[in-house]
Amino acid sequence: MIRVAAVGDLHFRESYRGGVRSAFRTVSREADLLLIAGDLTGIGRPEEAAVLRRELSIVSIPTVVVLGNHDYHSDCEEDIKSILRDGGIIVLDGDFHKLDIRGTSIGLAGTKGFCGGFGIRQITPFGEIGIKEFLGHVEEETEKLDRALAGLNTDIKLVILHYSPVIDTLAGESPELYPFLGCSMLSIPVDRHGTDLVVHGHAHHGVELGQTDGGVPVRNVAMQVLRRYYIVYDLVGTGG
Amino acid sequence: MERDALLGLIRNRLANSVEVGALDIIVEIVDGTVRLSGEVDSRQQREAAAGAVHELAGVHSVINDLVVREMKRPDGHHQMIISAERGRR
Ligand SMILES: [Fe+2]
Ligand SMILES: [Fe+2]
């Protein structure tokens, strides 16, 4: 059994100093790895990331994150990535990372994802350049995820996104917001390559449980949804 | 100032303030009185939100109905997921 702790949307501000450290005090005993599904910072300032990195140093299990829209807000996303990486945190942006936990190989693929809407209501890249560029970004994020997943042939595959790949986990959000909370395009590589679990954040007012058309479990782990600083998924194998 | 313009200004202020940085605060305006509601992460964020809005021209008073989100304990609640464990099937 592999124990995956997960949360999203910490929106860490410097004034929270101490909060994350105490919330994650025992996570390393309760889980084998910690995933953080974006929106690590309040408004994407490097100072926020630097304090967060210090607070997360209490975590001794591998910590794997993607950035969220808030982490891009101050145009300092590259600084934020390097600050976190300097602290030993694994930041995925269209890449993968492999781990071995008690003889089971774990592959993690992650990217931020983007908006675009769902199913038959997904926005079509038609008309103005603005719409095409908007959709172009989610297409790019989907390709990044596809390439990252293609690099994995591990026993377990986990995907981390900030935006949602499914509509299920948005229940409770205002319907006007749905197209800005995720895009079903992101679920295509998940189903194509096979995945054991997808975690995402961003939908603060959504629900935790969902799944892709291919039956892959999707979990909205936004802290605001969990009402906890993290949840632990016990991945139990059906094989072996 | 027009009500919609002021709403936009307030939302923008709440999103960009270092101590607030929130997009999901509900803002309503009735006769120049701004009502803030929804959930925030901390007491500081709650006060900072009202403070940031108060400073804006065109805002006469602020009703702060924001509540601080209550977090459940324990932090690490366990949930089981059956994994396919590729290559072992
Ligand atoms: Fe968020
Ligand atoms: Fe977000």
Coordinates of C-alpha atoms and ligand atoms in Angstrom, one line a residue:
Chain A
M1 CA 0.0 0.0 0.0
I2 CA 1.3 3.4 -1.0
R3 CA 0.1 6.3 1.1
V4 CA -0.3 9.6 -0.8
A5 CA -0.9 12.8 1.1
A6 CA -2.4 15.5 -1.0
V7 CA -3.7 19.1 -0.8
G8 CA -4.0 22.1 -3.0
D9 CA -4.5 25.9 -2.7
L10 CA -2.6 26.7 0.4
H11 CA -2.4 30.3 -0.9
F12 CA 0.5 30.8 1.5
R13 CA 1.0 34.4 2.7
E14 CA 3.9 35.6 4.7
S15 CA 1.5 36.4 7.6
Y16 CA 0.7 32.6 7.8
R17 CA 4.2 32.0 9.1
G18 CA 4.1 29.0 11.3
G19 CA 0.7 27.7 10.0
V20 CA 2.0 25.3 7.4
R21 CA 4.8 24.1 9.6
S22 CA 2.4 23.0 12.3
A23 CA -0.2 21.6 9.8
F24 CA 2.4 19.3 8.2
R25 CA 4.1 18.3 11.5
T26 CA 3.1 14.7 11.3
V27 CA 2.5 14.1 7.6
S28 CA 5.9 12.4 7.1
R29 CA 4.8 9.6 9.5
E30 CA 1.3 9.3 7.9
A31 CA 2.2 9.1 4.3
D32 CA 5.0 8.1 1.8
L33 CA 4.8 11.2 -0.3
L34 CA 3.1 14.6 -0.3
L35 CA 1.5 16.2 -3.4
I36 CA 0.5 19.9 -3.6
A37 CA -1.8 20.7 -6.4
G38 CA -0.9 24.4 -7.1
D39 CA -1.8 27.8 -5.7
L40 CA 1.0 27.5 -3.2
T41 CA 1.2 31.3 -2.8
G42 CA -1.3 34.1 -2.3
I43 CA -0.3 36.3 -5.2
G44 CA 2.8 34.6 -6.7
R45 CA 5.4 36.6 -4.9
P46 CA 8.9 35.0 -4.5
E47 CA 8.9 36.1 -0.8
E48 CA 5.8 33.9 -0.2
A49 CA 7.5 30.9 -1.8
A50 CA 10.6 31.5 0.2
V51 CA 8.7 31.4 3.5
L52 CA 6.6 28.5 2.4
R53 CA 9.8 26.5 1.5
R54 CA 11.2 27.1 5.0
E55 CA 7.9 25.9 6.5
L56 CA 7.8 22.8 4.3
S57 CA 11.3 21.8 5.4
I58 CA 9.5 20.1 8.3
V59 CA 8.3 17.5 5.7
S60 CA 10.8 14.7 5.2
I61 CA 8.9 12.6 2.6
P62 CA 9.2 13.5 -1.1
T63 CA 7.1 16.6 -1.8
V64 CA 5.9 17.0 -5.4
V65 CA 4.0 20.1 -6.6
V66 CA 2.7 21.9 -9.6
L67 CA 2.1 25.7 -9.7
G68 CA -1.4 27.2 -9.9
N69 CA -2.7 30.5 -11.4
H70 CA -2.0 32.4 -8.2
D71 CA 1.7 31.4 -8.5
Y72 CA 1.8 33.0 -12.0
H73 CA 0.1 36.3 -10.9
S74 CA 3.2 38.3 -10.3
D75 CA 5.1 37.0 -13.4
C76 CA 7.6 35.4 -11.0
E77 CA 6.8 31.7 -11.7
E78 CA 10.3 30.8 -12.7
D79 CA 11.7 32.3 -9.5
I80 CA 9.1 30.5 -7.5
K81 CA 10.0 27.2 -9.1
S82 CA 13.7 27.6 -8.4
I83 CA 13.1 28.7 -4.8
L84 CA 11.0 25.6 -4.2
R85 CA 13.5 23.3 -6.0
D86 CA 16.3 24.8 -3.9
G87 CA 14.4 23.4 -0.9
G88 CA 14.3 19.9 -2.4
I89 CA 10.7 20.2 -3.5
I90 CA 10.0 18.5 -6.8
V91 CA 8.2 21.0 -9.1
L92 CA 6.5 19.4 -12.2
D93 CA 5.7 21.5 -15.2
G94 CA 5.1 19.1 -18.0
D95 CA 7.7 16.7 -16.6
F96 CA 7.7 13.5 -14.7
H97 CA 9.4 12.1 -11.6
K98 CA 9.9 8.5 -10.5
L99 CA 10.3 7.2 -7.0
D100 CA 10.6 3.8 -5.5
I101 CA 8.7 3.1 -2.3
R102 CA 9.2 -0.3 -0.7
G103 CA 9.8 -1.9 -4.0
T104 CA 6.9 -0.3 -5.8
S105 CA 7.8 2.1 -8.6
I106 CA 5.8 5.3 -8.5
G107 CA 5.6 7.7 -11.5
L108 CA 4.3 11.2 -11.1
A109 CA 3.4 13.4 -14.1
G110 CA 2.3 17.0 -13.5
T111 CA 1.5 20.3 -15.1
K112 CA -0.7 23.3 -14.2
G113 CA -3.4 22.6 -16.8
F114 CA -5.8 25.4 -17.8
C115 CA -9.4 26.5 -18.5
G116 CA -11.6 25.6 -21.5
G117 CA -14.8 24.0 -20.3
F118 CA -16.1 20.5 -20.4
G119 CA -17.6 17.8 -22.7
I120 CA -19.8 19.1 -25.5
R121 CA -19.6 22.6 -23.9
Q122 CA -15.8 22.8 -24.2
I123 CA -14.8 26.0 -26.0
T124 CA -13.9 25.6 -29.7
P125 CA -10.8 27.3 -31.1
F126 CA -12.9 29.3 -33.6
G127 CA -13.0 33.0 -34.5
E128 CA -10.9 35.6 -32.8
I129 CA -7.2 35.2 -32.1
G130 CA -8.0 35.7 -28.4
I131 CA -10.1 32.6 -28.3
K132 CA -7.6 30.6 -30.3
E133 CA -4.8 31.7 -27.9
F134 CA -6.9 30.8 -24.9
L135 CA -7.6 27.3 -26.2
G136 CA -4.0 27.1 -27.4
H137 CA -2.8 27.3 -23.8
V138 CA -4.9 24.3 -22.7
E139 CA -3.8 22.4 -25.7
E140 CA -0.2 23.1 -24.8
E141 CA -0.8 22.0 -21.2
T142 CA -2.5 18.8 -22.4
E143 CA 0.4 18.0 -24.7
K144 CA 2.8 18.6 -21.8
L145 CA 0.9 16.1 -19.6
D146 CA 0.7 13.6 -22.5
R147 CA 4.5 13.7 -22.9
A148 CA 5.1 13.5 -19.2
L149 CA 2.8 10.4 -18.9
A150 CA 4.5 8.8 -21.9
G151 CA 7.7 8.7 -20.0
L152 CA 6.3 6.5 -17.2
N153 CA 6.1 2.8 -17.1
T154 CA 5.9 2.5 -13.4
D155 CA 3.7 0.2 -11.2
I156 CA 1.7 3.2 -10.1
K157 CA 1.1 6.4 -12.1
L158 CA -0.1 9.6 -10.4
V159 CA -1.1 12.9 -12.1
I160 CA -1.0 16.3 -10.4
L161 CA -2.8 19.2 -12.0
H162 CA -4.1 22.6 -10.7
Y163 CA -7.1 22.8 -13.0
S164 CA -9.7 20.1 -13.1
P165 CA -9.8 17.5 -15.9
V166 CA -13.4 16.6 -15.1
I167 CA -16.7 18.4 -14.4
D168 CA -17.6 16.0 -11.5
T169 CA -15.4 17.8 -8.9
L170 CA -16.9 21.2 -9.7
A171 CA -20.4 20.5 -8.3
G172 CA -21.2 23.4 -6.0
E173 CA -19.3 26.0 -8.0
S174 CA -21.3 28.6 -10.0
P175 CA -22.0 27.2 -13.5
E176 CA -20.8 30.5 -15.0
L177 CA -17.3 29.7 -13.7
Y178 CA -17.1 26.1 -15.0
P179 CA -15.2 27.0 -18.2
F180 CA -12.6 28.7 -16.0
L181 CA -12.1 25.9 -13.6
G182 CA -10.7 23.3 -15.9
C183 CA -11.0 21.5 -19.2
S184 CA -12.0 17.9 -20.2
M185 CA -9.1 18.0 -22.8
L186 CA -6.8 17.4 -19.8
S187 CA -8.4 14.0 -19.1
I188 CA -7.5 12.6 -22.6
P189 CA -3.9 11.8 -21.8
V190 CA -4.9 10.5 -18.4
D191 CA -7.2 7.9 -19.9
R192 CA -4.8 7.2 -22.9
H193 CA -1.9 6.3 -20.7
G194 CA -3.7 4.9 -17.8
T195 CA -3.4 6.5 -14.4
D196 CA -4.2 5.4 -10.8
L197 CA -5.1 8.8 -9.4
V198 CA -5.4 12.4 -10.5
V199 CA -5.4 15.2 -7.9
H200 CA -6.2 18.8 -8.7
G201 CA -7.1 22.0 -6.9
H202 CA -8.4 25.4 -8.0
A203 CA -12.2 24.7 -7.5
H204 CA -12.4 25.9 -3.9
H205 CA -16.2 25.4 -3.8
G206 CA -16.3 22.1 -5.6
V207 CA -16.4 18.6 -4.2
E208 CA -13.7 16.0 -3.7
L209 CA -14.8 13.0 -5.7
G210 CA -14.8 12.5 -9.4
Q211 CA -13.6 10.3 -12.2
T212 CA -12.6 10.5 -15.9
D213 CA -14.7 8.9 -18.7
G214 CA -12.1 6.1 -18.5
G215 CA -12.8 5.5 -14.8
V216 CA -9.7 7.0 -13.4
P217 CA -10.3 8.4 -9.9
V218 CA -10.0 12.2 -9.7
R219 CA -9.8 14.1 -6.4
N220 CA -10.2 17.8 -5.9
V221 CA -7.9 18.3 -3.0
A222 CA -8.3 22.0 -2.6
M223 CA -7.8 22.8 1.1
Q224 CA -11.1 24.7 1.0
V225 CA -12.9 21.6 -0.2
L226 CA -11.2 19.1 2.2
R227 CA -11.4 21.5 5.1
R228 CA -8.2 19.8 6.1
Y229 CA -4.6 20.7 5.5
Y230 CA -4.2 17.4 3.7
I231 CA -5.9 14.1 3.0
V232 CA -4.1 10.7 2.7
Y233 CA -5.1 8.3 -0.1
D234 CA -4.1 4.7 0.6
L235 CA -3.5 3.2 -2.8
V236 CA -4.3 -0.5 -2.5
G237 CA -3.2 -2.7 -5.4
T238 CA -5.6 -5.1 -7.0
G239 CA -2.8 -7.2 -8.5
G240 CA 0.3 -9.0 -7.0
Chain B
M1 CA -19.0 55.9 -9.6
E2 CA -21.1 53.4 -11.3
R3 CA -21.9 50.3 -9.2
D4 CA -20.4 47.8 -11.7
A5 CA -17.2 49.8 -12.0
L6 CA -16.9 50.0 -8.2
L7 CA -17.5 46.2 -7.9
G8 CA -14.8 45.6 -10.4
L9 CA -12.4 47.9 -8.5
I10 CA -13.2 46.1 -5.2
R11 CA -12.7 42.6 -6.7
N12 CA -9.4 43.7 -8.2
R13 CA -8.2 45.2 -5.0
L14 CA -9.1 42.0 -3.1
A15 CA -7.3 39.8 -5.6
N16 CA -4.1 41.9 -5.7
S17 CA -3.7 42.8 -2.0
V18 CA -0.7 41.0 -0.5
E19 CA -2.6 40.1 2.6
V20 CA -5.9 39.1 0.8
G21 CA -5.1 37.7 -2.6
A22 CA -8.5 36.1 -2.9
L23 CA -10.8 35.8 -6.0
D24 CA -13.7 34.1 -4.3
I25 CA -14.9 36.8 -1.8
I26 CA -18.5 37.7 -2.5
V27 CA -18.9 41.4 -2.9
E28 CA -22.3 43.2 -2.9
I29 CA -23.0 46.9 -2.9
V30 CA -26.2 48.5 -1.5
D31 CA -26.3 52.4 -1.4
G32 CA -22.6 52.7 -1.2
T33 CA -22.3 50.1 1.6
V34 CA -20.1 47.2 0.6
R35 CA -20.9 43.8 2.0
L36 CA -18.2 41.1 2.0
S37 CA -19.1 37.5 2.5
G38 CA -17.8 34.0 2.0
E39 CA -14.9 32.2 3.6
V40 CA -11.3 33.2 4.2
D41 CA -8.3 31.4 5.6
S42 CA -7.5 33.5 8.7
R43 CA -8.6 36.3 10.9
Q44 CA -5.8 38.5 9.5
Q45 CA -7.1 37.9 6.0
R46 CA -10.6 38.7 7.1
E47 CA -9.6 42.1 8.6
A48 CA -7.2 42.8 5.7
A49 CA -10.0 42.4 3.2
A50 CA -12.3 44.9 4.9
G51 CA -9.3 47.3 5.3
A52 CA -8.4 47.1 1.7
V53 CA -11.9 47.8 0.5
H54 CA -12.4 50.7 3.0
E55 CA -9.5 52.6 1.5
L56 CA -11.2 52.8 -1.9
A57 CA -12.8 56.0 -3.1
G58 CA -16.6 55.6 -3.4
V59 CA -16.8 53.1 -0.5
H60 CA -18.7 54.7 2.4
S61 CA -18.9 51.7 4.7
V62 CA -18.1 48.0 4.8
I63 CA -20.1 45.2 6.3
N64 CA -17.7 42.4 7.0
D65 CA -19.6 39.1 7.0
L66 CA -16.6 37.1 6.0
V67 CA -16.1 34.0 8.1
V68 CA -12.8 32.2 8.8
R69 CA -12.9 28.7 7.5
E70 CA -13.1 26.0 10.1
M71 CA -10.7 23.1 9.5
K72 CA -11.5 19.6 10.5
R73 CA -9.2 17.4 12.6
P74 CA -7.2 15.3 12.1
D75 CA -5.4 16.8 9.1
G76 CA -4.5 13.5 7.6
H77 CA -7.9 11.7 7.1
H78 CA -7.3 8.4 5.3
Q79 CA -9.3 7.2 2.3
M80 CA -8.8 4.0 0.3
I81 CA -8.4 3.9 -3.5
I82 CA -8.0 0.6 -5.4
S83 CA -5.1 1.0 -7.8
A84 CA -4.6 -0.9 -10.9
E85 CA -0.8 -1.4 -10.3
R86 CA 0.2 -1.8 -13.9
G87 CA 2.6 -4.5 -14.7
R88 CA 1.5 -6.6 -11.7
R89 CA -1.8 -7.6 -13.0
Ligands
FE1 FE -6.8 28.5 -5.4
FE2 FE -6.3 28.4 -8.7

